[in-house]
Amino acid sequence: MLKHIFSLLWFCLCFSAQADDCLEYKSTPVINLVKPDAKTEIVQPDEKMDITHHGHVIASLSQETEVIAEAVFIKTGFCVSLKGINVKFGYSDFLVQIDKSYKPGTCPFNAVMEHEQKHIDTYLSVIDEFKSELENTFFVAADSVMPVFIEKKSDFDAAVEMLNQELQNHPELVLVTQKIKAAEEIRNKKIDQTENGADLMKCFE
């Protein structure tokens, strides 16, 4: 039992020392941030829609991250360091639901669609306004990721996944997403409060 404990301790100390040897290969990460191409789909569910607006938007916020890493040979193995990331962050899909009782091209249908388009524009504008903060946040997160040591180059993919997980778990990334959601919620509520279905009601005057 004592031998097993000693072996484990020795392994941890060696691994730590090897990881420390990799610190010199830490570099400043390059961040490439772009938005996905947003697509809008319109559907008319069989269920009765909300009595006030007769429409609804479901927005899909997506994040695709490609980690660019490099493996450098040292005496006992390889140091894998994060060199940069390619990030696609933003809204990729909008599903617009409109009351089935309104036929496409009619005044009520168009009024509901115009209202929901304002919500879509809000989602997109918030992402635009957060662009600089997002770039800075991804940089801070990527810059905090330290190189890792691997004994065999065949472990490279697993090491890259480890770097990516550390990146994704950075608290600043969680925080900025929460801030984006909060900004969107405030603006979308303001749109609903300001319009309150007035344009739709004009179609029935």
Coordinates of C-alpha atoms in Angstrom, one line a residue:
M1 CA 0.0 0.0 0.0
L2 CA 2.8 2.4 0.9
K3 CA 4.5 1.5 -2.3
H4 CA 1.4 2.5 -4.3
I5 CA 1.1 5.8 -2.5
F6 CA 4.8 6.5 -3.1
S7 CA 4.5 5.6 -6.8
L8 CA 1.5 7.9 -7.2
L9 CA 3.3 10.8 -5.5
W10 CA 6.4 10.2 -7.6
F11 CA 4.2 10.3 -10.8
C12 CA 2.5 13.5 -9.8
L13 CA 5.8 15.2 -9.0
C14 CA 7.3 14.1 -12.3
F15 CA 4.3 15.2 -14.2
S16 CA 4.3 18.5 -12.5
A17 CA 7.9 19.0 -13.2
Q18 CA 7.4 18.1 -16.9
A19 CA 4.4 20.5 -17.1
D20 CA 6.6 23.3 -15.6
D21 CA 9.2 22.5 -18.4
C22 CA 6.5 23.4 -20.9
L23 CA 5.8 26.9 -19.5
E24 CA 8.5 28.4 -21.7
Y25 CA 6.4 27.4 -24.8
K26 CA 3.4 29.5 -23.6
S27 CA 2.6 32.1 -26.3
T28 CA 0.2 34.9 -26.8
P29 CA -2.9 33.4 -28.5
V30 CA -4.4 34.9 -31.7
I31 CA -8.2 35.3 -31.6
N32 CA -10.3 35.1 -34.7
L33 CA -13.9 35.9 -33.9
V34 CA -16.7 35.9 -36.5
K35 CA -20.5 35.6 -36.6
P36 CA -22.4 32.7 -38.1
D37 CA -24.7 33.3 -41.0
A38 CA -28.1 33.7 -39.5
K39 CA -31.1 31.9 -41.1
T40 CA -34.7 32.7 -40.5
E41 CA -37.5 30.1 -40.8
I42 CA -41.2 30.9 -40.5
V43 CA -43.7 28.3 -39.3
Q44 CA -47.4 28.4 -38.4
P45 CA -48.1 25.9 -35.5
D46 CA -51.5 24.3 -35.2
E47 CA -51.7 25.5 -31.6
K48 CA -53.3 28.9 -30.9
M49 CA -50.7 31.6 -30.5
D50 CA -50.5 34.3 -27.7
I51 CA -53.5 36.5 -27.7
T52 CA -51.5 39.7 -27.6
H53 CA -48.8 39.3 -30.3
H54 CA -49.9 36.2 -32.1
G55 CA -46.2 35.4 -32.8
H56 CA -42.9 34.3 -31.2
V57 CA -39.2 34.0 -32.1
I58 CA -37.0 31.2 -30.9
A59 CA -33.3 32.3 -31.2
S60 CA -30.4 29.8 -31.3
L61 CA -27.2 31.2 -29.8
S62 CA -24.3 29.0 -31.0
Q63 CA -20.6 28.8 -30.4
E64 CA -18.1 26.8 -32.5
T65 CA -14.5 26.9 -31.3
E66 CA -11.5 25.5 -33.1
V67 CA -8.4 25.3 -31.0
I68 CA -5.1 25.8 -32.8
A69 CA -2.4 24.0 -30.9
E70 CA 1.3 23.1 -31.4
A71 CA 3.3 20.2 -30.1
V72 CA 7.0 20.8 -29.4
F73 CA 9.4 18.0 -28.6
I74 CA 11.4 18.0 -25.4
K75 CA 13.6 15.4 -23.9
T76 CA 10.9 13.3 -22.2
G77 CA 8.0 13.9 -24.5
F78 CA 6.0 16.8 -26.0
C79 CA 4.7 20.2 -24.8
V80 CA 1.3 21.1 -26.3
S81 CA 0.4 24.8 -26.2
L82 CA -2.5 26.8 -27.4
K83 CA -1.5 29.1 -30.3
G84 CA -4.9 30.6 -31.1
I85 CA -8.6 30.0 -31.6
N86 CA -11.1 30.4 -34.4
V87 CA -14.5 31.2 -32.9
K88 CA -17.9 31.5 -34.5
F89 CA -20.2 33.0 -32.0
G90 CA -23.7 34.5 -32.4
Y91 CA -27.2 33.6 -33.5
S92 CA -27.3 31.1 -36.3
D93 CA -31.0 30.3 -36.5
F94 CA -34.3 32.1 -35.9
L95 CA -37.6 30.2 -35.8
V96 CA -40.5 32.6 -36.2
Q97 CA -43.9 31.3 -35.2
I98 CA -47.0 33.1 -36.5
D99 CA -50.6 32.4 -35.7
K100 CA -52.0 29.9 -38.3
S101 CA -55.2 31.9 -38.7
Y102 CA -53.2 34.6 -40.5
K103 CA -52.5 33.8 -44.1
P104 CA -49.1 34.8 -45.6
G105 CA -49.2 38.1 -47.4
T106 CA -52.2 39.4 -45.4
C107 CA -52.1 42.5 -43.2
P108 CA -52.1 40.5 -39.9
F109 CA -49.4 38.2 -41.0
N110 CA -47.2 41.0 -42.2
A111 CA -47.8 43.0 -39.0
V112 CA -46.8 40.0 -36.8
M113 CA -43.7 39.3 -39.0
E114 CA -42.6 43.0 -38.8
H115 CA -42.9 42.8 -35.0
E116 CA -40.9 39.6 -34.8
Q117 CA -38.3 41.0 -37.1
K118 CA -37.6 43.7 -34.6
H119 CA -36.8 41.0 -32.0
I120 CA -34.5 39.3 -34.5
D121 CA -32.7 42.7 -35.2
T122 CA -32.4 43.1 -31.4
Y123 CA -30.6 39.8 -31.0
L124 CA -28.2 40.6 -33.9
S125 CA -27.5 44.1 -32.7
V126 CA -26.7 43.0 -29.2
I127 CA -24.1 40.6 -30.5
D128 CA -22.6 43.4 -32.6
E129 CA -22.4 45.7 -29.6
F130 CA -20.6 43.0 -27.6
K131 CA -18.1 42.2 -30.3
S132 CA -15.1 44.0 -28.6
E133 CA -16.0 42.5 -25.2
L134 CA -16.3 39.1 -26.7
E135 CA -12.9 39.3 -28.4
N136 CA -11.3 40.5 -25.2
T137 CA -13.1 37.8 -23.1
F138 CA -12.0 35.0 -25.5
F139 CA -8.4 36.4 -25.4
V140 CA -8.4 36.4 -21.6
A141 CA -9.8 32.9 -21.5
A142 CA -7.3 31.6 -24.1
D143 CA -4.4 33.4 -22.6
S144 CA -5.1 31.6 -19.2
V145 CA -4.7 28.2 -20.7
M146 CA -1.3 26.8 -19.9
P147 CA 0.7 24.2 -22.0
V148 CA 0.3 20.6 -21.1
F149 CA 2.8 17.7 -21.3
I150 CA 2.3 14.5 -23.1
E151 CA 4.7 11.5 -23.4
K152 CA 3.5 10.4 -26.9
K153 CA 2.5 12.4 -29.9
S154 CA -0.5 10.1 -30.3
D155 CA -1.9 11.8 -27.2
F156 CA -2.0 15.2 -29.1
D157 CA -5.8 15.1 -29.8
A158 CA -6.6 14.4 -26.2
A159 CA -4.3 17.2 -25.1
V160 CA -6.0 19.6 -27.5
E161 CA -9.4 18.6 -26.1
M162 CA -8.0 19.2 -22.6
L163 CA -7.0 22.7 -23.6
N164 CA -10.4 23.4 -25.1
Q165 CA -12.2 22.2 -22.0
E166 CA -10.1 24.6 -19.9
L167 CA -10.9 27.4 -22.3
Q168 CA -14.7 26.7 -22.3
N169 CA -14.8 26.5 -18.5
H170 CA -13.3 30.0 -18.0
P171 CA -15.7 32.0 -15.8
E172 CA -15.3 35.1 -18.0
L173 CA -17.0 33.3 -20.9
V174 CA -19.9 32.3 -18.7
L175 CA -20.2 35.8 -17.5
V176 CA -20.2 37.5 -20.9
T177 CA -22.9 35.1 -22.2
Q178 CA -25.1 36.0 -19.2
K179 CA -24.6 39.7 -19.9
I180 CA -25.6 39.2 -23.5
K181 CA -28.8 37.3 -22.5
A182 CA -29.7 40.0 -19.9
A183 CA -29.3 42.8 -22.5
E184 CA -31.4 41.0 -25.0
E185 CA -34.2 40.3 -22.5
I186 CA -34.4 44.0 -21.5
R187 CA -34.6 45.2 -25.1
N188 CA -37.1 42.6 -26.2
K189 CA -39.4 43.4 -23.3
K190 CA -39.2 47.1 -24.2
I191 CA -40.3 46.3 -27.8
D192 CA -43.3 44.3 -26.5
Q193 CA -44.2 47.1 -24.0
T194 CA -43.9 49.8 -26.6
E195 CA -45.9 48.2 -29.4
N196 CA -48.3 46.1 -27.4
G197 CA -49.9 44.7 -30.6
A198 CA -51.0 48.1 -31.9
D199 CA -49.9 47.5 -35.5
L200 CA -51.8 44.2 -35.6
M201 CA -55.0 45.8 -34.3
K202 CA -54.9 48.3 -37.1
C203 CA -55.4 45.5 -39.5
F204 CA -58.9 44.9 -38.1
E205 CA -60.1 48.5 -38.0

